[in-house]
mmCIF file of C-alpha atoms and ligand atoms in Angstrom:
data_model
loop_
_atom_site.group_PDB
_atom_site.id
_atom_site.type_symbol
_atom_site.label_atom_id
_atom_site.label_comp_id
_atom_site.label_asym_id
_atom_site.label_seq_id
_atom_site.Cartn_x
_atom_site.Cartn_y
_atom_site.Cartn_z
ATOM 1 C CA UNK L 191 0.335 -0.029 0.150
ATOM 2 C CA UNK L 192 1.576 3.182 -1.502
ATOM 3 C CA UNK L 193 1.578 5.592 2.032
ATOM 4 C CA UNK L 194 0.143 9.025 1.349
ATOM 5 C CA UNK L 195 0.643 10.738 4.231
ATOM 6 C CA UNK L 196 4.027 11.154 6.063
ATOM 7 C CA UNK L 197 3.509 10.995 9.773
ATOM 8 C CA UNK L 198 5.290 13.775 11.923
ATOM 9 C CA UNK L 199 6.367 14.022 16.072
ATOM 10 C CA UNK L 200 6.657 17.704 17.546
ATOM 11 C CA UNK L 201 7.512 19.681 20.839
ATOM 12 C CA UNK L 202 7.704 22.600 21.616
ATOM 13 C CA UNK L 203 9.627 24.299 24.750
ATOM 14 C CA UNK L 204 9.433 27.016 26.539
ATOM 15 C CA UNK L 205 8.101 29.102 23.574
ATOM 16 C CA UNK L 206 6.191 32.150 24.923
ATOM 17 C CA UNK L 207 4.732 34.374 22.110
ATOM 18 C CA UNK L 208 4.516 38.636 23.102
ATOM 19 C CA UNK L 209 2.919 41.235 21.381
ATOM 20 C CA UNK L 210 5.464 44.367 22.292
ATOM 21 C CA UNK L 211 4.445 43.931 25.853
ATOM 22 C CA UNK L 212 1.637 41.776 26.146
ATOM 23 C CA UNK L 213 2.418 38.461 26.904
ATOM 24 C CA UNK L 214 -0.357 35.687 25.064
ATOM 25 C CA UNK L 215 1.399 32.737 25.323
ATOM 26 C CA UNK L 216 3.584 32.237 28.400
ATOM 27 C CA UNK L 217 6.439 29.141 28.937
ATOM 28 C CA UNK L 218 4.498 26.780 26.610
ATOM 29 C CA UNK L 219 6.106 22.645 26.798
ATOM 30 C CA UNK L 220 4.370 20.399 24.932
ATOM 31 C CA UNK L 221 5.526 17.339 22.662
ATOM 32 C CA UNK L 222 2.892 16.305 20.519
ATOM 33 C CA UNK L 223 3.839 12.001 19.281
ATOM 34 C CA UNK L 224 3.407 11.446 15.609
ATOM 35 C CA UNK L 225 0.035 10.079 14.301
ATOM 36 C CA UNK L 226 -1.854 11.938 17.482
ATOM 37 C CA UNK L 227 -4.757 14.075 16.979
ATOM 38 C CA UNK L 228 -4.451 16.959 19.344
ATOM 39 C CA UNK L 229 -7.195 18.988 20.336
ATOM 40 C CA UNK L 230 -6.112 22.771 21.791
ATOM 41 C CA UNK L 231 -8.839 23.822 23.358
ATOM 42 C CA UNK L 232 -10.101 26.525 26.052
ATOM 43 C CA UNK L 233 -12.064 30.484 26.142
ATOM 44 C CA UNK L 234 -12.025 33.333 23.102
ATOM 45 C CA UNK L 235 -8.561 34.788 23.547
ATOM 46 C CA UNK L 236 -6.508 32.230 25.662
ATOM 47 C CA UNK L 237 -4.307 31.757 23.069
ATOM 48 C CA UNK L 238 -5.244 29.239 20.682
ATOM 49 C CA UNK L 239 -4.801 30.288 16.742
ATOM 50 C CA UNK L 240 -1.891 32.161 18.187
ATOM 51 C CA UNK L 241 0.045 28.449 19.211
ATOM 52 C CA UNK L 242 -0.982 27.102 15.788
ATOM 53 C CA UNK L 243 0.234 29.684 13.542
ATOM 54 C CA UNK L 244 3.525 29.134 15.423
ATOM 55 C CA UNK L 245 4.007 26.059 14.618
ATOM 56 C CA UNK L 246 2.821 26.967 10.968
ATOM 57 C CA UNK L 247 5.509 29.212 11.115
ATOM 58 C CA UNK L 248 2.574 32.174 10.569
ATOM 59 C CA UNK L 249 4.206 33.528 13.613
ATOM 60 C CA UNK L 250 7.346 34.056 15.101
ATOM 61 C CA UNK L 251 8.007 32.425 18.044
ATOM 62 C CA UNK L 252 9.258 35.694 20.785
ATOM 63 C CA UNK L 253 10.940 33.111 23.135
ATOM 64 C CA UNK L 254 11.882 29.524 23.253
ATOM 65 C CA UNK L 255 12.234 26.523 20.407
ATOM 66 C CA UNK L 256 10.223 24.323 17.787
ATOM 67 C CA UNK L 257 11.221 20.953 17.009
ATOM 68 C CA UNK L 258 10.015 19.260 13.718
ATOM 69 C CA UNK L 259 10.828 15.717 13.013
ATOM 70 C CA UNK L 260 13.886 17.293 16.452
ATOM 71 C CA UNK L 261 14.813 19.405 13.683
ATOM 72 C CA UNK L 262 14.738 22.690 14.739
ATOM 73 C CA UNK L 263 12.305 25.247 12.984
ATOM 74 C CA UNK L 264 12.337 28.400 14.924
ATOM 75 C CA UNK L 265 13.469 30.311 11.459
ATOM 76 C CA UNK L 266 12.630 28.134 8.845
ATOM 77 C CA UNK L 267 9.729 29.579 6.195
ATOM 78 C CA UNK L 268 6.214 28.818 6.650
ATOM 79 C CA UNK L 269 6.056 27.509 2.658
ATOM 80 C CA UNK L 270 9.113 25.011 3.494
ATOM 81 C CA UNK L 271 7.988 22.967 7.375
ATOM 82 C CA UNK L 272 5.470 20.351 5.422
ATOM 83 C CA UNK L 273 2.440 21.989 7.103
ATOM 84 C CA UNK L 274 -1.074 22.659 5.918
ATOM 85 C CA UNK L 275 -3.479 24.735 8.137
ATOM 86 C CA UNK L 276 -7.258 24.544 6.725
ATOM 87 C CA UNK L 277 -8.931 27.384 8.240
ATOM 88 C CA UNK L 278 -12.564 28.359 9.686
ATOM 89 C CA UNK L 279 -13.094 30.247 6.617
ATOM 90 C CA UNK L 280 -12.151 27.861 4.053
ATOM 91 C CA UNK L 281 -10.078 29.386 1.402
ATOM 92 C CA UNK L 282 -11.545 28.958 -1.294
ATOM 93 C CA UNK L 283 -10.694 30.172 -5.046
ATOM 94 C CA UNK L 284 -14.439 30.733 -6.328
ATOM 95 C CA UNK L 285 -13.205 30.772 -9.978
ATOM 96 C CA UNK L 286 -11.570 27.493 -9.945
ATOM 97 C CA UNK L 287 -12.745 24.740 -9.965
ATOM 98 C CA UNK L 288 -13.013 21.585 -6.502
ATOM 99 C CA UNK L 289 -10.448 20.292 -8.658
ATOM 100 C CA UNK L 290 -8.345 23.166 -9.311
ATOM 101 C CA UNK L 291 -8.288 24.323 -6.210
ATOM 102 C CA UNK L 292 -7.389 21.235 -4.846
ATOM 103 C CA UNK L 293 -4.475 20.370 -7.003
ATOM 104 C CA UNK L 294 -3.523 24.280 -6.605
ATOM 105 C CA UNK L 295 -0.210 23.436 -4.248
ATOM 106 C CA UNK L 296 1.292 20.975 -7.477
ATOM 107 C CA UNK L 297 0.086 23.815 -10.384
ATOM 108 C CA UNK L 298 1.775 25.759 -8.216
ATOM 109 C CA UNK L 299 5.263 23.505 -7.965
ATOM 110 C CA UNK L 300 4.731 22.571 -11.284
ATOM 111 C CA UNK L 301 4.106 19.089 -10.829
ATOM 112 C CA UNK L 302 2.922 16.567 -13.632
ATOM 113 C CA UNK L 303 -0.601 16.819 -15.085
ATOM 114 C CA UNK L 304 -0.570 13.153 -14.299
ATOM 115 C CA UNK L 305 0.538 13.598 -10.285
ATOM 116 C CA UNK L 306 -1.944 16.321 -10.122
ATOM 117 C CA UNK L 307 -4.509 13.783 -11.148
ATOM 118 C CA UNK L 308 -4.050 10.239 -9.025
ATOM 119 C CA UNK L 309 -3.222 13.005 -5.663
ATOM 120 C CA UNK L 310 -6.359 14.880 -5.932
ATOM 121 C CA UNK L 311 -8.295 11.976 -7.367
ATOM 122 C CA UNK L 312 -7.388 9.934 -4.473
ATOM 123 C CA UNK L 313 -7.896 13.581 -1.546
ATOM 124 C CA UNK L 314 -11.215 12.766 -2.876
ATOM 125 C CA UNK L 315 -11.832 9.936 -2.977
ATOM 126 C CA UNK L 316 -10.967 9.451 0.777
ATOM 127 C CA UNK L 317 -13.289 12.402 1.653
ATOM 128 C CA UNK L 318 -15.962 11.233 -1.852
ATOM 129 C CA UNK L 319 -15.563 14.563 -3.213
ATOM 130 C CA UNK L 320 -15.402 13.191 -6.392
ATOM 131 C CA UNK L 321 -18.808 13.254 -8.657
ATOM 132 C CA UNK L 322 -18.226 17.365 -7.852
ATOM 133 C CA UNK L 323 -14.824 18.011 -9.209
ATOM 134 C CA UNK L 324 -15.639 20.169 -11.594
ATOM 135 C CA UNK L 325 -18.293 22.679 -9.445
ATOM 136 C CA UNK L 326 -17.175 25.788 -7.693
ATOM 137 C CA UNK L 327 -17.286 26.389 -4.421
ATOM 138 C CA UNK L 328 -20.191 28.060 -5.183
ATOM 139 C CA UNK L 329 -22.731 25.005 -6.094
ATOM 140 C CA UNK L 330 -20.936 23.799 -2.832
ATOM 141 C CA UNK L 331 -22.815 23.588 0.740
ATOM 142 C CA UNK L 332 -20.732 24.408 3.651
ATOM 143 C CA UNK L 333 -19.680 20.668 4.619
ATOM 144 C CA UNK L 334 -18.420 20.486 1.343
ATOM 145 C CA UNK L 335 -16.571 23.390 1.520
ATOM 146 C CA UNK L 336 -15.559 22.425 3.985
ATOM 147 C CA UNK L 337 -14.569 18.964 2.553
ATOM 148 C CA UNK L 338 -12.479 20.323 -0.147
ATOM 149 C CA UNK L 339 -10.041 22.865 2.104
ATOM 150 C CA UNK L 340 -9.259 19.937 3.912
ATOM 151 C CA UNK L 341 -8.568 18.091 0.630
ATOM 152 C CA UNK L 342 -6.563 20.341 -0.175
ATOM 153 C CA UNK L 343 -4.061 19.502 2.635
ATOM 154 C CA UNK L 344 -4.027 16.076 1.390
ATOM 155 C CA UNK L 345 -3.207 16.896 -1.743
ATOM 156 C CA UNK L 346 0.422 18.512 0.489
ATOM 157 C CA UNK L 347 0.689 15.181 2.405
ATOM 158 C CA UNK L 348 1.894 17.834 4.774
ATOM 159 C CA UNK L 349 4.591 16.264 8.127
ATOM 160 C CA UNK L 350 1.013 17.509 9.706
ATOM 161 C CA UNK L 351 -2.138 18.772 9.670
ATOM 162 C CA UNK L 352 -3.373 22.086 11.722
ATOM 163 C CA UNK L 353 -7.103 22.597 11.871
ATOM 164 C CA UNK L 354 -8.471 26.676 13.471
ATOM 165 C CA UNK L 355 -11.703 25.761 15.059
ATOM 166 C CA UNK L 356 -12.834 23.829 10.595
ATOM 167 C CA UNK L 357 -16.368 23.841 11.902
ATOM 168 C CA UNK L 358 -17.770 26.921 13.547
ATOM 169 C CA UNK L 359 -19.355 27.795 10.557
ATOM 170 C CA UNK L 360 -20.793 24.641 9.877
ATOM 171 C CA UNK L 361 -24.826 24.027 11.616
ATOM 172 C CA UNK L 362 -24.843 21.917 14.382
ATOM 173 C CA UNK L 363 -25.581 18.409 12.393
ATOM 174 C CA UNK L 364 -23.384 18.800 9.849
ATOM 175 C CA UNK L 365 -21.350 19.765 13.007
ATOM 176 C CA UNK L 366 -21.225 15.773 14.727
ATOM 177 C CA UNK L 367 -20.955 14.692 11.054
ATOM 178 C CA UNK L 368 -18.237 16.442 10.148
ATOM 179 C CA UNK L 369 -16.882 15.013 13.204
ATOM 180 C CA UNK L 370 -17.474 11.775 12.548
ATOM 181 C CA UNK L 371 -15.937 12.190 9.557
ATOM 182 C CA UNK L 372 -12.671 14.210 10.804
ATOM 183 C CA UNK L 373 -12.128 10.798 13.586
ATOM 184 C CA UNK L 374 -12.054 8.498 10.083
ATOM 185 C CA UNK L 375 -10.184 10.687 8.040
ATOM 186 C CA UNK L 376 -7.713 10.503 11.003
ATOM 187 C CA UNK L 377 -7.609 6.584 11.082
ATOM 188 C CA UNK L 378 -6.916 6.387 7.805
ATOM 189 C CA UNK L 379 -3.787 8.729 7.037
ATOM 190 C CA UNK L 380 -2.665 8.231 9.899
ATOM 191 C CA UNK L 381 -1.315 11.679 10.461
ATOM 192 C CA UNK L 382 -0.300 14.216 12.527
ATOM 193 C CA UNK L 383 -2.899 16.640 13.046
ATOM 194 C CA UNK L 384 -3.434 19.372 15.551
ATOM 195 C CA UNK L 385 -7.255 20.828 15.782
ATOM 196 C CA UNK L 386 -8.325 24.325 17.275
ATOM 197 C CA UNK L 387 -11.833 24.379 18.964
ATOM 198 C CA UNK L 388 -13.710 26.147 21.604
ATOM 199 C CA UNK L 389 -15.930 23.255 21.991
ATOM 200 C CA UNK L 390 -15.230 21.088 24.407
ATOM 201 C CA UNK L 391 -17.681 18.469 23.677
ATOM 202 C CA UNK L 392 -15.427 18.653 20.278
ATOM 203 C CA UNK L 393 -12.569 18.559 21.854
ATOM 204 C CA UNK L 394 -13.755 15.568 23.403
ATOM 205 C CA UNK L 395 -14.856 13.780 21.199
ATOM 206 C CA UNK L 396 -11.870 13.985 18.637
ATOM 207 C CA UNK L 397 -9.153 14.200 20.475
ATOM 208 C CA UNK L 398 -6.340 11.264 21.556
ATOM 209 C CA UNK L 399 -4.761 14.283 23.522
ATOM 210 C CA UNK L 400 -6.388 17.533 24.722
ATOM 211 C CA UNK L 401 -4.348 20.566 25.479
ATOM 212 C CA UNK L 402 -6.416 23.352 27.565
ATOM 213 C CA UNK L 403 -4.944 26.753 27.974
ATOM 214 C CA UNK L 404 -6.114 29.087 29.696
ATOM 215 C CA UNK L 405 -5.275 32.800 29.693
ATOM 216 C CA UNK L 406 -1.320 31.958 27.192
ATOM 217 C CA UNK L 407 -0.744 29.268 29.710
ATOM 218 C CA UNK L 408 -2.065 25.734 29.681
ATOM 219 C CA UNK L 409 -3.784 23.826 32.699
ATOM 220 C CA UNK L 410 -3.095 20.676 31.323
ATOM 221 C CA UNK L 411 -2.912 18.273 28.936
ATOM 222 C CA UNK L 412 -4.721 14.688 28.611
ATOM 223 C CA UNK L 413 -6.612 11.620 27.533
ATOM 224 C CA UNK L 414 -10.094 13.390 27.277
ATOM 225 C CA UNK L 415 -12.093 10.892 30.098
ATOM 226 C CA UNK L 416 -8.414 11.574 32.523
ATOM 227 C CA UNK L 417 -9.403 15.259 32.322
ATOM 228 C CA UNK L 418 -12.534 14.747 32.775
ATOM 229 C CA UNK L 419 -12.333 12.573 35.630
ATOM 230 C CA UNK L 420 -8.370 13.740 37.185
ATOM 231 C CA UNK L 421 -8.626 17.623 36.904
ATOM 232 C CA UNK L 422 -5.442 19.278 37.518
ATOM 233 C CA UNK L 423 -7.852 22.459 39.152
ATOM 234 C CA UNK L 424 -10.864 24.841 38.727
ATOM 235 C CA UNK L 425 -9.872 25.862 35.687
ATOM 236 C CA UNK L 426 -10.217 22.237 33.587
ATOM 237 C CA UNK L 427 -13.069 21.044 36.006
ATOM 238 C CA UNK L 428 -15.168 23.597 34.949
ATOM 239 C CA UNK L 429 -14.766 23.626 31.225
ATOM 240 C CA UNK L 430 -14.991 19.939 30.892
ATOM 241 C CA UNK L 431 -18.260 18.829 31.164
ATOM 242 C CA UNK L 432 -21.522 19.580 30.655
ATOM 243 C CA UNK L 433 -23.407 20.799 31.936
ATOM 244 C CA UNK L 434 -20.162 22.273 34.081
ATOM 245 C CA UNK L 435 -18.795 20.627 37.473
ATOM 246 C CA UNK L 436 -20.906 22.475 40.966
ATOM 247 C CA UNK L 437 -18.664 23.921 43.174
ATOM 248 C CA UNK L 438 -19.268 24.114 46.403
ATOM 249 C CA UNK L 439 -17.253 25.759 49.117
ATOM 250 C CA UNK L 440 -17.795 24.748 52.844
ATOM 251 C CA UNK L 441 -14.881 23.980 55.680
ATOM 252 C CA UNK L 442 -12.465 21.064 56.657
ATOM 253 C CA UNK L 443 -13.196 21.351 61.214
ATOM 254 C CA UNK L 444 -11.350 17.212 61.041
ATOM 255 C CA UNK L 445 -9.072 15.513 59.512
ATOM 256 C CA UNK L 446 -8.635 11.954 60.346
ATOM 257 C CA UNK L 447 -6.849 9.548 57.859
ATOM 258 C CA UNK L 448 -9.154 8.266 54.712
ATOM 259 C CA UNK L 449 -11.588 10.657 55.386
ATOM 260 C CA UNK L 450 -12.368 14.709 56.040
ATOM 261 C CA UNK L 451 -15.296 16.545 57.923
ATOM 262 C CA UNK L 452 -16.397 19.267 55.979
ATOM 263 C CA UNK L 453 -19.160 22.175 57.075
ATOM 264 C CA UNK L 454 -20.986 24.711 55.616
ATOM 265 C CA UNK L 455 -21.803 22.802 52.534
ATOM 266 C CA UNK L 456 -24.915 24.787 51.017
ATOM 267 C CA UNK L 457 -25.110 27.331 53.741
ATOM 268 C CA UNK L 458 -27.058 25.736 55.838
ATOM 269 C CA UNK L 459 -26.506 26.481 59.718
ATOM 270 C CA UNK L 460 -28.737 22.942 60.058
ATOM 271 C CA UNK L 461 -27.084 20.665 58.228
ATOM 272 C CA UNK L 462 -23.854 18.638 59.916
ATOM 273 C CA UNK L 463 -20.897 17.966 58.959
ATOM 274 C CA UNK L 464 -20.462 15.999 55.956
ATOM 275 C CA UNK L 465 -17.352 13.333 55.420
ATOM 276 C CA UNK L 466 -15.478 13.510 52.460
ATOM 277 C CA UNK L 467 -13.833 10.677 51.339
ATOM 278 C CA UNK L 468 -10.035 11.361 51.842
ATOM 279 C CA UNK L 469 -6.310 9.947 52.222
ATOM 280 C CA UNK L 470 -3.593 12.255 54.054
ATOM 281 C CA UNK L 471 -5.121 15.738 53.494
ATOM 282 C CA UNK L 472 -2.794 18.386 54.802
ATOM 283 C CA UNK L 473 -4.637 19.462 57.632
ATOM 284 C CA UNK L 474 -3.066 22.955 57.985
ATOM 285 C CA UNK L 475 -5.808 24.200 55.590
ATOM 286 C CA UNK L 476 -9.016 24.944 55.998
ATOM 287 C CA UNK L 477 -11.095 26.879 53.206
ATOM 288 C CA UNK L 478 -11.934 24.396 50.412
ATOM 289 C CA UNK L 479 -14.186 24.222 47.271
ATOM 290 C CA UNK L 480 -15.625 20.576 46.325
ATOM 291 C CA UNK L 481 -16.535 19.707 43.169
ATOM 292 C CA UNK L 482 -19.705 18.158 42.136
ATOM 293 C CA UNK L 483 -20.619 16.487 38.607
ATOM 294 C CA UNK L 484 -24.008 17.148 37.836
ATOM 295 C CA UNK L 485 -24.742 13.368 37.964
ATOM 296 C CA UNK L 486 -23.479 12.971 40.913
ATOM 297 C CA UNK L 487 -26.563 14.931 41.975
ATOM 298 C CA UNK L 488 -29.373 13.871 43.260
ATOM 299 C CA UNK L 489 -32.528 15.927 43.820
ATOM 300 C CA UNK L 490 -35.113 13.845 46.654
ATOM 301 C CA UNK L 491 -38.213 13.289 44.942
ATOM 302 C CA UNK L 492 -40.363 14.559 47.877
ATOM 303 C CA UNK L 493 -39.097 18.312 49.937
ATOM 304 C CA UNK L 494 -37.074 17.944 52.693
ATOM 305 C CA UNK L 495 -36.946 14.976 53.524
ATOM 306 C CA UNK L 496 -33.772 12.502 53.289
ATOM 307 C CA UNK L 497 -30.561 14.118 53.920
ATOM 308 C CA UNK L 498 -29.800 16.632 51.837
ATOM 309 C CA UNK L 499 -28.880 20.119 51.272
ATOM 310 C CA UNK L 500 -31.745 22.320 51.064
ATOM 311 C CA UNK L 501 -32.134 23.665 47.346
ATOM 312 C CA UNK L 502 -35.060 25.937 45.637
ATOM 313 C CA UNK L 503 -35.389 24.851 41.991
ATOM 314 C CA UNK L 504 -35.655 27.724 39.971
ATOM 315 C CA UNK L 505 -34.899 25.595 36.777
ATOM 316 C CA UNK L 506 -35.736 22.185 35.331
ATOM 317 C CA UNK L 507 -34.682 21.103 31.812
ATOM 318 C CA UNK L 508 -35.743 17.715 30.675
ATOM 319 C CA UNK L 509 -33.784 16.391 28.161
ATOM 320 C CA UNK L 510 -35.947 13.037 27.052
ATOM 321 C CA UNK L 511 -33.273 10.434 28.776
ATOM 322 C CA UNK L 512 -31.565 13.260 30.706
ATOM 323 C CA UNK L 513 -33.278 15.597 33.667
ATOM 324 C CA UNK L 514 -31.612 18.338 34.869
ATOM 325 C CA UNK L 515 -32.613 20.042 37.429
ATOM 326 C CA UNK L 516 -31.244 23.567 38.368
ATOM 327 C CA UNK L 517 -31.546 24.764 42.014
ATOM 328 C CA UNK L 518 -30.346 27.176 44.365
ATOM 329 C CA UNK L 519 -28.294 26.263 48.249
ATOM 330 C CA UNK L 520 -28.936 28.259 51.163
ATOM 331 C CA UNK L 521 -25.818 30.485 50.874
ATOM 332 C CA UNK L 522 -27.203 31.392 47.250
ATOM 333 C CA UNK L 523 -24.828 28.898 45.389
ATOM 334 C CA UNK L 524 -25.481 27.432 42.287
ATOM 335 C CA UNK L 525 -25.888 23.575 41.663
ATOM 336 C CA UNK L 526 -27.042 21.186 39.284
ATOM 337 C CA UNK L 527 -28.075 17.858 39.354
ATOM 338 C CA UNK L 528 -28.582 15.706 36.432
ATOM 339 C CA UNK L 529 -29.935 12.654 36.092
ATOM 340 C CA UNK L 530 -30.897 9.378 34.089
ATOM 341 C CA UNK L 531 -35.370 8.963 33.669
ATOM 342 C CA UNK L 532 -37.339 11.995 34.059
ATOM 343 C CA UNK L 533 -38.625 11.588 38.123
ATOM 344 C CA UNK L 534 -38.752 15.056 39.147
ATOM 345 C CA UNK L 535 -41.647 15.440 41.168
ATOM 346 C CA UNK L 536 -41.340 19.987 40.043
ATOM 347 C CA UNK L 537 -41.288 20.792 43.802
ATOM 348 C CA UNK L 538 -40.039 24.261 44.324
ATOM 349 C CA UNK L 539 -38.421 23.950 47.973
ATOM 350 C CA UNK L 540 -37.066 19.999 47.979
ATOM 351 C CA UNK L 541 -32.713 18.756 49.263
ATOM 352 C CA UNK L 542 -29.806 17.472 46.870
ATOM 353 C CA UNK L 543 -27.239 15.008 47.498
ATOM 354 C CA UNK L 544 -24.109 14.880 46.727
ATOM 355 C CA UNK L 545 -22.245 11.688 45.995
ATOM 356 C CA UNK L 546 -19.929 12.465 49.051
ATOM 357 C CA UNK L 547 -16.915 9.312 47.377
ATOM 358 C CA UNK L 548 -17.406 11.429 44.174
ATOM 359 C CA UNK L 549 -16.544 14.898 44.882
ATOM 360 C CA UNK L 550 -12.828 16.370 43.899
ATOM 361 C CA UNK L 551 -11.652 19.037 45.545
ATOM 362 C CA UNK L 552 -9.495 22.341 45.511
ATOM 363 C CA UNK L 553 -8.369 24.893 47.766
ATOM 364 C CA UNK L 554 -9.881 28.856 47.134
ATOM 365 C CA UNK L 555 -7.015 29.490 45.151
ATOM 366 C CA UNK L 556 -8.222 26.505 42.569
ATOM 367 C CA UNK L 557 -5.864 23.911 42.987
ATOM 368 C CA UNK L 558 -6.371 20.537 42.516
ATOM 369 C CA UNK L 559 -6.658 18.431 45.689
ATOM 370 C CA UNK L 560 -5.243 14.826 45.220
ATOM 371 C CA UNK L 561 -5.616 12.040 47.936
ATOM 372 C CA UNK L 562 -2.140 10.341 48.591
ATOM 373 C CA UNK L 563 -2.262 6.969 46.506
ATOM 374 C CA UNK L 564 -2.901 3.996 48.317
HETATM 375 N N1 ADP W 248 -1.333 40.910 16.312
HETATM 376 C C1 ADP W 248 -1.716 40.599 17.827
HETATM 377 N N2 ADP W 248 -1.511 41.936 17.898
HETATM 378 C C2 ADP W 248 -1.638 42.216 19.028
HETATM 379 N N3 ADP W 248 -2.635 40.696 19.569
HETATM 380 C C3 ADP W 248 -2.522 39.628 19.123
HETATM 381 C C4 ADP W 248 -2.608 39.568 17.881
HETATM 382 N N4 ADP W 248 -3.335 38.398 17.017
HETATM 383 C C5 ADP W 248 -3.721 38.034 18.924
HETATM 384 N N5 ADP W 248 -3.472 38.574 20.066
HETATM 385 C C6 ADP W 248 -4.134 39.022 20.820
HETATM 386 O O1 ADP W 248 -3.631 38.017 21.933
HETATM 387 C C7 ADP W 248 -5.075 36.952 22.246
HETATM 388 C C8 ADP W 248 -4.584 35.471 21.804
HETATM 389 O O2 ADP W 248 -5.947 35.653 20.397
HETATM 390 P P1 ADP W 248 -5.735 34.751 19.957
HETATM 391 O O3 ADP W 248 -4.366 32.938 19.607
HETATM 392 O O4 ADP W 248 -6.520 34.593 18.610
HETATM 393 O O5 ADP W 248 -7.255 33.253 20.536
HETATM 394 P P2 ADP W 248 -8.058 32.484 20.619
HETATM 395 O O6 ADP W 248 -7.640 31.665 19.117
HETATM 396 O O7 ADP W 248 -7.737 31.003 21.616
HETATM 397 O O8 ADP W 248 -9.425 32.621 20.274
HETATM 398 C C9 ADP W 248 -6.189 37.651 22.348
HETATM 399 O O9 ADP W 248 -6.324 38.708 23.523
HETATM 400 C C10 ADP W 248 -5.682 38.989 20.685
HETATM 401 O O10 ADP W 248 -6.367 39.531 21.639
HETATM 402 MG MG1 MG W 249 -8.862 31.485 17.477
#
């Protein structure tokens, strides 16, 4: 079988980026393995596109080092890096056909027609564009245009594919379909791909490895479910997962070897302190926040019966298989419970039960406090 795409690895060491005195990326360290699908995710303005453009060479690096297959590429011209980028705006040439758009880099390189035809037809087949090769971009749907833009990248046989929010212009249904196509494309090509999005669901579904960015800094790097289950800090815990994780403030009043006693949860003085499993807690810490996923909170079906935190229901969202109940606790903190089924009775005053064995503990700076491994 002829190899369509070369695979490459990328190392970024202590990279920073500043515009004048404004630093937009701070001490970025990252290893991307050959053949990996890596997603950069974070809120708007966190530096995702800037980092991608630094990899492509469209932006220079203020300090630090970037290596592609063990070769320093800091000063290599973008066109010579062998990296192809796909943008949110498809950036197709409107007067050229699909074939001509996809063949563009080969035409520029004066490749023979037979080679152009062979490479474009192969990419068109992978992307199911064969029947559209004679059309112009205006005669294509948004999803088809984006496939042509991806096809143009495949034809270049790049060492690395870069995608900057390529699906953001598509409607929700098409985005889901294109996501599945990208996963299939990656498993066929086995190419190294770096994909930028602000959408954590896209990150969770596409990535082998997620890089969470915020404020120009890497917050955590890991496999999707590792970030979900074992976040390093409150930012990652709150950013990954929907509905977002609940955070309840409390005070540690007692520390035992395998649990802590936490008072003040929900702010109702009548509620006794709650034991939370935790091995090896630092006894000098008093104020904490508990992180509780919505699926680890349940609403009592009768008003304030079972032991739980008193809560007032503010909104019920029925999704069919799931019900999300939004509540406010006695101290004004908000908590969302999301459970399977449709059992919620619609009571306004109720109580919430939290699965204490699933609770994560954070200090007041937002750092995750991990139990000692037993
Ligand atoms: N050419 C530029 N000059 C000055 N600041 C810039 C420039 N490009 C981007 N920035 C700033 O860098 C930060 C990161 O931008 P960007 O990488 O586009 O974020 P993202 O893609 O995560 O939304 C933003 O605060 C943005 O305003
Ligand atoms: Mg961007």
